[in-house]
Structure formats: C-alpha cells, structure tokens
Coordinates of C-alpha atoms in Angstrom, one line a residue:
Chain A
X1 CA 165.1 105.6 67.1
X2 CA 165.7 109.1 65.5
X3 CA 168.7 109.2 68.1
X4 CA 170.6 106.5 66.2
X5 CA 170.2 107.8 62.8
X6 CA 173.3 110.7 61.8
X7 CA 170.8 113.9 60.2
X8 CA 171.4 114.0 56.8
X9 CA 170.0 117.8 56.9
X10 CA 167.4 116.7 53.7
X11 CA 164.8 115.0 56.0
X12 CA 162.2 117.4 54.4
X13 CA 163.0 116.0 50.5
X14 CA 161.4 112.9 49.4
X15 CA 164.6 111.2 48.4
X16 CA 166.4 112.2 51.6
X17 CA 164.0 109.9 53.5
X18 CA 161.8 112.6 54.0
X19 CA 158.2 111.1 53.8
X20 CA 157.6 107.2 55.0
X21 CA 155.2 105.4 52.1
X22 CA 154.3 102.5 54.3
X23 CA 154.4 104.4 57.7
X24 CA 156.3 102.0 59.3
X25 CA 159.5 102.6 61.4
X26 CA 162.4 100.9 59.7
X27 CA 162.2 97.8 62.3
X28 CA 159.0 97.1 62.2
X29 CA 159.2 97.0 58.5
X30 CA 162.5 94.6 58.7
X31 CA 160.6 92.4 61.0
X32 CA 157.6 91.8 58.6
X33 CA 160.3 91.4 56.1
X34 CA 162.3 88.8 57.8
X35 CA 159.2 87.0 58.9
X36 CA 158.0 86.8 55.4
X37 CA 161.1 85.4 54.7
X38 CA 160.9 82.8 57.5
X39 CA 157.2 82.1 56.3
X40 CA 158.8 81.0 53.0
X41 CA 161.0 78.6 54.9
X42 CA 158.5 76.9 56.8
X43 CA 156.4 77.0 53.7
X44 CA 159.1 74.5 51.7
X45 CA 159.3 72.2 54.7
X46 CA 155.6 71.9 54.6
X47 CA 154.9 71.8 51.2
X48 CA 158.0 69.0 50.9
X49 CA 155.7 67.3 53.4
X50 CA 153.2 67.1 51.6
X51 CA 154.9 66.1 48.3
X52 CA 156.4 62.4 50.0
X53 CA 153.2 62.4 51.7
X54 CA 151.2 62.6 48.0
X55 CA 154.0 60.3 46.9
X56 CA 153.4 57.5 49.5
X57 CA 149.8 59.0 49.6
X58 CA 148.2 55.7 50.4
X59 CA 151.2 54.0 52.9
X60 CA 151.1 57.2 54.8
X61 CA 151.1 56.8 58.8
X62 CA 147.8 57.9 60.4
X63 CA 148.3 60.5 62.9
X64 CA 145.5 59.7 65.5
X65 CA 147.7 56.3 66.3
X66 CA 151.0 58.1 66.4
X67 CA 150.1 61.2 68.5
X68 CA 147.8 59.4 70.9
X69 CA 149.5 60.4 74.4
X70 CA 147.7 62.0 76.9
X71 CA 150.0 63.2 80.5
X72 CA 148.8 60.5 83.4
X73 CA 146.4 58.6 81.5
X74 CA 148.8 55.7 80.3
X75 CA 147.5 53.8 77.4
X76 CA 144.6 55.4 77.4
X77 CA 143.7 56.4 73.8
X78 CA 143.7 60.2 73.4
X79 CA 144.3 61.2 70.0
X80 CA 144.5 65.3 69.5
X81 CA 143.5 66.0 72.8
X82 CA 147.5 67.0 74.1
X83 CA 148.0 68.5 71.0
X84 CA 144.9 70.7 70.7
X85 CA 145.4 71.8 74.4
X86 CA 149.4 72.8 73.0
X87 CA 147.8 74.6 70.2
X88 CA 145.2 76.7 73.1
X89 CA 148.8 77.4 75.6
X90 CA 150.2 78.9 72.2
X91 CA 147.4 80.6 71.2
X92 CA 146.4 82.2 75.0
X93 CA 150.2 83.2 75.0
X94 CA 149.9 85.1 71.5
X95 CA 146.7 86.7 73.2
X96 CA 148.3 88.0 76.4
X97 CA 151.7 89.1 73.9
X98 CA 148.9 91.3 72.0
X99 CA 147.6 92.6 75.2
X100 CA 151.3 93.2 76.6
X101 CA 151.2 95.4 73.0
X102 CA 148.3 97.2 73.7
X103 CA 149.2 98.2 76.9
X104 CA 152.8 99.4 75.5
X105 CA 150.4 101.4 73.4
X106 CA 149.2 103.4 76.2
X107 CA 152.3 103.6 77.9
X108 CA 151.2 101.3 81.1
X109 CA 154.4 99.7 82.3
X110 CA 152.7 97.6 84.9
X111 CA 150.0 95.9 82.6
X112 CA 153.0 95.3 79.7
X113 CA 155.1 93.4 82.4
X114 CA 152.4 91.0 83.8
X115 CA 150.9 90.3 80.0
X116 CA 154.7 89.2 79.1
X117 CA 155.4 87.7 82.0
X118 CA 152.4 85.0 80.7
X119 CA 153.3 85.2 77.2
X120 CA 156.9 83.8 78.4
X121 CA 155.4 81.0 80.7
X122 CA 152.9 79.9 77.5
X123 CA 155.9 79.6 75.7
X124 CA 158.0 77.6 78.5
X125 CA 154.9 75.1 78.8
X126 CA 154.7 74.7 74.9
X127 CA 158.5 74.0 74.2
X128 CA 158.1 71.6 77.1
X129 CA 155.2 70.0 75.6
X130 CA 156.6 69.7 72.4
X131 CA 160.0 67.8 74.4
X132 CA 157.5 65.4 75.8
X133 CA 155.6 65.2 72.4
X134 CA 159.1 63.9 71.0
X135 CA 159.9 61.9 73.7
X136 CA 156.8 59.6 73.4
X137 CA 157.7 59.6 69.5
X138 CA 161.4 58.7 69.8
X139 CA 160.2 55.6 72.5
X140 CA 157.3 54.4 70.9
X141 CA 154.5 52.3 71.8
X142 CA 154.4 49.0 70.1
X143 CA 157.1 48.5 68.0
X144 CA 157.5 46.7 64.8
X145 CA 159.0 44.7 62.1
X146 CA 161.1 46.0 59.5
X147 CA 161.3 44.2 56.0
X148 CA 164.2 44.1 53.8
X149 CA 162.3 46.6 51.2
X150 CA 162.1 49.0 54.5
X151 CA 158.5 48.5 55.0
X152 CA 156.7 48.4 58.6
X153 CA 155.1 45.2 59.6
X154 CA 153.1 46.0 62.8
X155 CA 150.8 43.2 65.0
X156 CA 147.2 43.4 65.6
X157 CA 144.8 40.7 66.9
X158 CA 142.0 39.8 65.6
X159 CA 139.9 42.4 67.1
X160 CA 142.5 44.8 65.1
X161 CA 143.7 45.7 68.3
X162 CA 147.4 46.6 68.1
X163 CA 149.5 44.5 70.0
X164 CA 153.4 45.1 71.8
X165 CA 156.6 43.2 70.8
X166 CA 156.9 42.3 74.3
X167 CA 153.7 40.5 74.3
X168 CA 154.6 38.6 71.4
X169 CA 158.4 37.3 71.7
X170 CA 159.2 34.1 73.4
X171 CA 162.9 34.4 74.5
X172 CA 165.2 32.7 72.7
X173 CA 168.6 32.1 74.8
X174 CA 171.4 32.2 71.5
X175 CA 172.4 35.7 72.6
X176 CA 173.3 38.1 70.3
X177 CA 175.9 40.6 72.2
X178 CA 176.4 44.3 70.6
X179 CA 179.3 44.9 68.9
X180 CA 180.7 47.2 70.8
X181 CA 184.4 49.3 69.5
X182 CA 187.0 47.3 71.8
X183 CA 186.2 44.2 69.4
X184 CA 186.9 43.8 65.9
X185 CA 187.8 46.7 63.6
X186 CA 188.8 49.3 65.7
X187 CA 186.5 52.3 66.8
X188 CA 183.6 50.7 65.2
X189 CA 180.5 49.9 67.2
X190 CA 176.5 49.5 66.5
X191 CA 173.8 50.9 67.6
X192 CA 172.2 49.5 71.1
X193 CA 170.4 46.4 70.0
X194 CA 166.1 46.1 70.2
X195 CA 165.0 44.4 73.2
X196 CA 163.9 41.5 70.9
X197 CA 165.6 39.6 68.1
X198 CA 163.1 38.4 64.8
X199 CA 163.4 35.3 65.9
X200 CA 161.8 35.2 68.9
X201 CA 159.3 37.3 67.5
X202 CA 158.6 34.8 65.1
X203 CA 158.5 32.0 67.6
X204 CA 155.7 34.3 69.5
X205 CA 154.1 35.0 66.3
X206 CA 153.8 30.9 65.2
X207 CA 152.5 30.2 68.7
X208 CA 149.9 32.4 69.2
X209 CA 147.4 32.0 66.5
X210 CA 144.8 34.8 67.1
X211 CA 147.8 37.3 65.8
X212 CA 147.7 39.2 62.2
X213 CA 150.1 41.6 60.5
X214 CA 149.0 45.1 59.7
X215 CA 151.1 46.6 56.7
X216 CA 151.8 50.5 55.7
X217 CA 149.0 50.1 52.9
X218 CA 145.7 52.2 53.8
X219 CA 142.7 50.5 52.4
X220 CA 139.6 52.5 50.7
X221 CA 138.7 53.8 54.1
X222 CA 141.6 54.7 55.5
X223 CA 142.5 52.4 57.4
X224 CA 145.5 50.2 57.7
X225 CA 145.2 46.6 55.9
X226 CA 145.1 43.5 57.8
X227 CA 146.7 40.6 56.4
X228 CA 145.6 36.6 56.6
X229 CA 147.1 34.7 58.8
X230 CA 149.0 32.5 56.2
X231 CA 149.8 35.7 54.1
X232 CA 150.9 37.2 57.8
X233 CA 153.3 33.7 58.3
X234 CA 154.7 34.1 54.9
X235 CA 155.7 37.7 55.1
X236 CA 157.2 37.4 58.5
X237 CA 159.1 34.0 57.5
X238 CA 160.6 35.9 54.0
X239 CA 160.5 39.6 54.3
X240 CA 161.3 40.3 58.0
X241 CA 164.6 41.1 59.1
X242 CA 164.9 43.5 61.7
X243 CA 163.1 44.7 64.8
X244 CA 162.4 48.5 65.3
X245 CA 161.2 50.4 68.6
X246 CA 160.6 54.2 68.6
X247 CA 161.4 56.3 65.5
X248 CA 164.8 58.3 65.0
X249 CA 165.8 59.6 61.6
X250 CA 166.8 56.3 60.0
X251 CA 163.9 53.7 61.6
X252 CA 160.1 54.0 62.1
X253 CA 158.3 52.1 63.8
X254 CA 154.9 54.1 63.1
X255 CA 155.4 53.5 58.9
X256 CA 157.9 55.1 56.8
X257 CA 161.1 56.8 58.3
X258 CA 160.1 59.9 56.2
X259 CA 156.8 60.4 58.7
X260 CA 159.4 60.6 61.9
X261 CA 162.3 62.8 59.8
X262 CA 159.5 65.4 59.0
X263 CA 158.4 65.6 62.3
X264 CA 161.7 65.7 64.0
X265 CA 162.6 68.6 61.5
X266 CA 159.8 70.7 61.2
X267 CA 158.2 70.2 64.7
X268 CA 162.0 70.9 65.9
X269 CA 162.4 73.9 63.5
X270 CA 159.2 75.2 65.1
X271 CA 160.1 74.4 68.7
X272 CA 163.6 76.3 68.3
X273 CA 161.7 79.6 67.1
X274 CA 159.4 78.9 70.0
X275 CA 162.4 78.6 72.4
X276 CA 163.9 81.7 70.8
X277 CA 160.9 83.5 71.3
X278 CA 160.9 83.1 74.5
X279 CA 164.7 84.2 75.0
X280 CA 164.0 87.2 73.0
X281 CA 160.6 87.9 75.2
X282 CA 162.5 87.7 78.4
X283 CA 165.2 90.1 76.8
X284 CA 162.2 93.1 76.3
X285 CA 160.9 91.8 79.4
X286 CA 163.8 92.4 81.5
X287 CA 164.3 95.7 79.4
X288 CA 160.2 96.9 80.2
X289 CA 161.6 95.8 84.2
X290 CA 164.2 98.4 83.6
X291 CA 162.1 101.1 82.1
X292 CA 163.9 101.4 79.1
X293 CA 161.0 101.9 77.2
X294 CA 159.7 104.1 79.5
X295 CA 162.7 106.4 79.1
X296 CA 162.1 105.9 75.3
X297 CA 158.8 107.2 75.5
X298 CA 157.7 104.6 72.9
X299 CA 157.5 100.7 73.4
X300 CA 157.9 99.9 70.1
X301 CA 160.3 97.0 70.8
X302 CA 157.7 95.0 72.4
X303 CA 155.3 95.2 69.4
X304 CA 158.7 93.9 67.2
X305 CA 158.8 90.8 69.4
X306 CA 155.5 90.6 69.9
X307 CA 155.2 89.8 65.7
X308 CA 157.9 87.3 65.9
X309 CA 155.6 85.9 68.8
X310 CA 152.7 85.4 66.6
X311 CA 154.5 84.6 63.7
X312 CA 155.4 81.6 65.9
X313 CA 151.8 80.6 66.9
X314 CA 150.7 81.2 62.8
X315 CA 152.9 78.8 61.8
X316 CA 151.7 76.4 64.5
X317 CA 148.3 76.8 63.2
X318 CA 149.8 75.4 59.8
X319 CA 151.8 72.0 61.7
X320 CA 149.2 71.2 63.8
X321 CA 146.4 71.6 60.4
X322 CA 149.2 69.7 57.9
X323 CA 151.0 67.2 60.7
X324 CA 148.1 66.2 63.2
X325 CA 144.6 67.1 61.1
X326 CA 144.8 66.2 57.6
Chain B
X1 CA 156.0 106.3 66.2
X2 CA 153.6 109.3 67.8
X3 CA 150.4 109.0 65.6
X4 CA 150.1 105.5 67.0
X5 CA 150.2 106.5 70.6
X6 CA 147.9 109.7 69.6
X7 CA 144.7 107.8 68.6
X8 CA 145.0 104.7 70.1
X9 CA 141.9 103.1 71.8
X10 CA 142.3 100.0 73.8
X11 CA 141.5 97.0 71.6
X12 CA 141.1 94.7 74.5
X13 CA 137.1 94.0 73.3
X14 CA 138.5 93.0 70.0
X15 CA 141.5 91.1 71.6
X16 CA 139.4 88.7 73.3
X17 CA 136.7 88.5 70.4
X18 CA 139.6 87.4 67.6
X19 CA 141.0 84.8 70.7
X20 CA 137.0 83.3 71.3
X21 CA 137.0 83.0 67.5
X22 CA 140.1 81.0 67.2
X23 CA 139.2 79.3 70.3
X24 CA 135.7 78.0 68.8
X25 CA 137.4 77.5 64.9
X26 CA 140.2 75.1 66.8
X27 CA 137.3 73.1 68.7
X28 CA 135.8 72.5 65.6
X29 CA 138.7 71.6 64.3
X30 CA 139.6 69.2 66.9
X31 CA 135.8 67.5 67.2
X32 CA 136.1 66.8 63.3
X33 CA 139.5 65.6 63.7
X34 CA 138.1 62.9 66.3
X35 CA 134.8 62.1 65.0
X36 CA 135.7 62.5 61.5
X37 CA 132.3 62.4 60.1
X38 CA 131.3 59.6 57.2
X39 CA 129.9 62.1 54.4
X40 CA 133.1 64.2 54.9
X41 CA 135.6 61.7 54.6
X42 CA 134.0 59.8 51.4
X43 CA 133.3 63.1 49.4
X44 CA 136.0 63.8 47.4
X45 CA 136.2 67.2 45.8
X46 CA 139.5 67.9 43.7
X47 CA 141.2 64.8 44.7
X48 CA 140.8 65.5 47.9
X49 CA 138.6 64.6 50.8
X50 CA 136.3 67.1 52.0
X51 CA 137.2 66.9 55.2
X52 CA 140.2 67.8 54.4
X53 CA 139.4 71.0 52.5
X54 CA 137.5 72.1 55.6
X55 CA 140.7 71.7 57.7
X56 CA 142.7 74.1 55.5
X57 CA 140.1 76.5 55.3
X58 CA 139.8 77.0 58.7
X59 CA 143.5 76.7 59.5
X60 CA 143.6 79.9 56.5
X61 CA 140.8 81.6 58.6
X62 CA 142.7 81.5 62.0
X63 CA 145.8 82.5 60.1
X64 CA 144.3 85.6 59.0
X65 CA 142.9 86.5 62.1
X66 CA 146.2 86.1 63.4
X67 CA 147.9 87.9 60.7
X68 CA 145.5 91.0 60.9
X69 CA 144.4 91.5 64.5
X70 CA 147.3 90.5 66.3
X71 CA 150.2 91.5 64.4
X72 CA 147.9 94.2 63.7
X73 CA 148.0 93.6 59.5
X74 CA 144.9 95.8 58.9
X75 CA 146.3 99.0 60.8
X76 CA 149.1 99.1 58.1
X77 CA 149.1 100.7 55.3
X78 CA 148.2 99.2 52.1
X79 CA 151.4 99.1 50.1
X80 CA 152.8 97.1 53.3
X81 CA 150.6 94.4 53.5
X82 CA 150.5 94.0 50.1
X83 CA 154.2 93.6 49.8
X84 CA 154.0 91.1 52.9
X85 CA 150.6 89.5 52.0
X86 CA 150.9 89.1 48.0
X87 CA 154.4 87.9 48.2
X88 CA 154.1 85.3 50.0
X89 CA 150.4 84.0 48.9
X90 CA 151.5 83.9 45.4
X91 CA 155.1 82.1 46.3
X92 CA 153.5 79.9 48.5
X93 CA 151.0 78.6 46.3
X94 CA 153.4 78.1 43.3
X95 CA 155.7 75.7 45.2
X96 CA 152.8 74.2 46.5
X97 CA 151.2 73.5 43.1
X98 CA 154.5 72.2 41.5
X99 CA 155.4 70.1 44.5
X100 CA 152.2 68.3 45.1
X101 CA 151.9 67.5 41.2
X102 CA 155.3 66.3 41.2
X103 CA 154.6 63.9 43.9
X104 CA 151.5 62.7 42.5
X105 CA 153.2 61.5 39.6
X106 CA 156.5 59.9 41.2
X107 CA 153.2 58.1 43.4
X108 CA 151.6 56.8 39.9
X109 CA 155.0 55.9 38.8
X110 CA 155.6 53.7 42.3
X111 CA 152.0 52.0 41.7
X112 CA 152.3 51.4 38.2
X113 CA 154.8 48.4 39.0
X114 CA 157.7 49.7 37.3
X115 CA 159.6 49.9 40.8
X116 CA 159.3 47.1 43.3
X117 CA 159.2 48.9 46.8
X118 CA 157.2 46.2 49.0
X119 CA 158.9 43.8 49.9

C-alpha cells in the first residue's frame, strides 16, 4: 500500500499523516465506512417495511403460509425449514470467509485458498436458493380472488384447509381470448390471462357448498378470518372481479401487493450484494491463486472482502428476523 | 499492516465457538418461529408481542457477534467502532421510531372509518 502513496517527506508530523488515530489502513477504514453506509440503506428498506406493515398491521400476510416450500417434498407443509437452512449456508460461508482471514493472518496461502474456495460455493448455493425462494413466490400456490377495493379473497374448506383455484372452477366455454397487439389499438396488448375467469370460479364456488372465503383480516389470534357461507356468496357475487395467481409487483395472491413488492425488493437488494460478493470473492481468490498477496507480504485484501462478506450475512440475520420471524 | 501479523494467534477456537453460538441462537429462533408458544404470543409488552421482542433480541445478539468476532469489531480501536457503531445505532433507531409511529397512526386513521378500503 505504501507503494501507491507519492512521500510527502512529512510522514513523521501529525498533520502530514504521520500518526494513524484509528490504526486502520485507509481501505479498511473506507470499507467499514461504505458498509455503514450500505447498513443505512438496508436499514430504510426495512424500517419502510415495517411502517406499511404497522399500517396494514392487522391485514398483514402471515409468513409461515407464504414461505412454506421445502425442495422434493411437494405440498408438504414446511414453513422456515428452507429458509433457516439458507440462513445456516450463509452463516457456514461467513465462518469459513473468517477462517480464509485468519489464515491470511499467518501468511498460509494454502489454507486461505481452500477456506475461499467454500466461502464462494456458500454463496453460489444461497443466491440459488434465494432464485428458487422467488420462483415459488412469483407461481404461487393457491391463488385467489381479487376485489375491486384490491383486497385478497382466498378459499378454504371447512376444515380451514386452503383450497386451489383449480379445484374449484367449473369451465365455462364463452372464451375470453387475450388481447394481443396485432388487434385493436396498435402495439397494445395485456398481460397473459389467469388460467380461470371469476365466473367459473363462481360457478365452482355455488356448487360446492363445504367452501368458505378467507379475507386479509387477522383475527385476535392471528389468524386469518373465515367468512359464512352466505357472507362468502355475497362477497364473491359483489366484490370479486379478478383472478390472481402468483405475486409480481402489481397482484398478490398471498394478501396485499405491498407483502410481494417488499420482498421482491429487499430479498433482491440482498441477493445482488450476495451475488456481488461472490464475484468480488472469486476476484481475491483468483488473486491469492496468483500469489499476489504473497508477493505483498500482507493479505489484507482478503480481510476487505471478507467484511463486505459478513456484512452480507448481518444483514440476512435482519430479513430473515423482520421478513420470515416476526 | 505489520503489528497485526506480529502478534497474531490463531482464533480458530473462537471462530467456531462465535459460529456454535449463532448456530444454537438461530435454532432457537427457528423452534419458536414453528411452535410459537401460547404465553409468548398473547403477552404483549410495548404494543408488541413478546415473542416478538425475543426475535429482535436475538437477531441483535447474532448481529453483534457477527459484527465483533468476524469482522473483527473488538480488535479496533475505539474511536473506530464508535464512529461505525454509534452512527449507525443512533440513525437507525431514529428512522425507526418516526416510521413505525407514523404508520401506526395512518393504521388508526384506515380503521377509524374515515377511508373505505375493503371492499
């Protein structure tokens, strides 16, 4: 590092950058700068989670019936269980980065390049379990009625068990074809239409008299309230007026399209740190391959990335606590 | 920087003590999460349940472990982590406070019935 720097020839005065208050090389002390700065930015996406969530504080989604995917145990109920074992890959990669550090420490090349080359697969396997993560999200499970305020009707039985669209619909033959841009006004199409129309829904829902409707509201306990089956009829046959599958940033079929545009945002904001993380990583790995920190004398570099590294994991500890927990 | 490579011992002991610690708080965490226990969930202390208090003490716990055994917080020197640690604590809690209060009220506004939203 001194190599980079042009002598001054007043090294020895205080104000010629002679003695170092915080003992800290100027990167290392940019690095905890920046990621205090980054801290700050993941700490307004949170904390403007949590204001819509204390505004819609009893309509909120529950996270146990959103996140409830488990890889090859279809519908199987598994809520927490992928994302806890996310939270361990993340954790067991910070782990073997502060090892990789340690050993940098003591100047052991070896050791630094097998504890990075783990860190960099941890990451790999929790980007790609955070892709899958959004993929169940974006395709959903159920599916749901919209209302014309917005609001989510969803269909239980009378158990309370949740029940699919496609179990429900009777189909209707009047087909109603997608507008697609070669008809009408020019260059203007929709979006693909839902595999069901309401009105085939509401045949299903008229024929099949053990079904209820489940609304956003959370009762005292917490859990979602069930409606009577006349009160369910009369807000299907007024309110309804759309179908929604899957969440994207507009419709939601878990509760209110806030829920999914938090999650896409922050849980995407986190993912891209965690995928440059990893390109970073394998940028000082490739360098420690080299020896350039060997011919340094000093691996200092890997300690840089190695904070950005846990600075990731930290603020997972926060998104799992705030998006999945509470 | 030479007076770290001078006197330094391998922390692998405390490495993989600070990971069994994070390790055991995130079980916890996760058995709560699924179990949610009764008591926890109908105790309400500040307008908030207990249970979830517990969550963000823990999740504050594992974030200073994090914070000062692997990034290595408490090997700096003071006027560092203060500038670090203060800053953001004090920033952080400010906008956490004002949003949180603001969003309470725009709630009591929503469920007083001067907006119609469900429908």
């Amino acid at each position: 590092m001194d190599t980079a720097v042009t002598k001054t020839g007043t090294e020895g005065k205080i104000w010629g950058g002679g003695n170092q208050p915080l003992k800290a090389s100027y990167g290392k002390m940019m690095m905890w700068f920046f990621i205090l700065s980054d801290a700050l930015t993941f700490s307004g996406f949170l904390a403007a989670y949590g204001f819509s969530r204390f505004k819609f504080i009893d309509s909120w989604p529950i996270a146990d019936e959103v996140f409830n995917h488990f890889p090859f145990l279809h519908g199987v109920d598994a809520p927490m269980y992928y994302v806890a074992l996310m939270t361990f890959i993340l954790i067991f990669s910070s782990v073997t980065m502060v090892l990789a550090v340690d050993a940098g420490h003591h100047m052991k090349k070896n050791k630094v390049i097998i504890y990075m080359f783990w860190t960099i697969i941890g990451g790999l396997i929790f980007v790609g379990s955070q892709a899958w993560e959004w993929k169940n999200f974006i395709k959903g499970e159920y599916g749901a009625v919209e209302t014309k305020g917005g609001q989510i009707l969803q269909f239980v039985d009378k158990d309370g068990h949740r029940v699919a669209l496609d179990e429900i619909a009777i189909p209707i033959t009047d087909v109603r074809e997608q507008h697609q841009d070669k008809n009408g006004i020019w260059y203007d199409s929709e979006n693909t239409l839902p595999t069901y129309t309401v009105n085939e829904v509401k045949a299903g829902f008229v024929k099949n008299t053990d079904l209820l409707i489940r609304t956003q509201q959370l009762t005292e306990t917490g859990e979602k309230t069930v409606l009577s089956r006349e009160e369910s009829l009369r807000r299907l046959n007024t309110d309804a007026v759309g179908i929604v599958e899957g969440a994207n940033l507009i419709h939601n079929e878990y509760g209110t399209p806030l829920f999914a545009n938090f999650f896409f945002f922050i849980t995407g904001f986190h993912g891209f740190h965690v995928f440059s993380g990893v390109i970073i990583n394998i940028i000082i790995f490739i360098n420690v391959i080299l020896g350039t920190y060997e011919r340094r004398k000093n691996y200092e570099m890997v300690e840089k990335v190695g904070l950005y590294w846990h600075f990731v994991d930290l603020v997972w500890v926060f998104v799992f606590t705030f998006f999945y927990l509470v | 920087m030479a007076h770290d490579t001078a006197h330094h011992e391998s922390n692998n002991k405390r490495i993989w003590n600070v990971f069994i610690i994070l390790s055991v708080i995130t079980i916890v965490e996760v058995i709560l999460g699924i179990i949610k226990p009764a008591f926890l969930v109908e105790t309400y202390l500040v307008s908030m349940k207990l249970l979830n208090w517990i969550f963000i003490i823990l999740t504050i716990w594992k974030a200073y472990y994090i914070t000062w055994a692997f990034m290595h917080m408490e090997g700096e020197t003071k006027g560092l982590r203060r500038s670090v640690v203060w800053t953001a604590i004090f920033l952080i809690c400010y906008l956490i406070f004002i949003l949180l209060t603001e969003g309470d009220y725009i709630y009591e506004v929503f469920k007083s019935g001067y907006k119609s939203w469900d429908f």
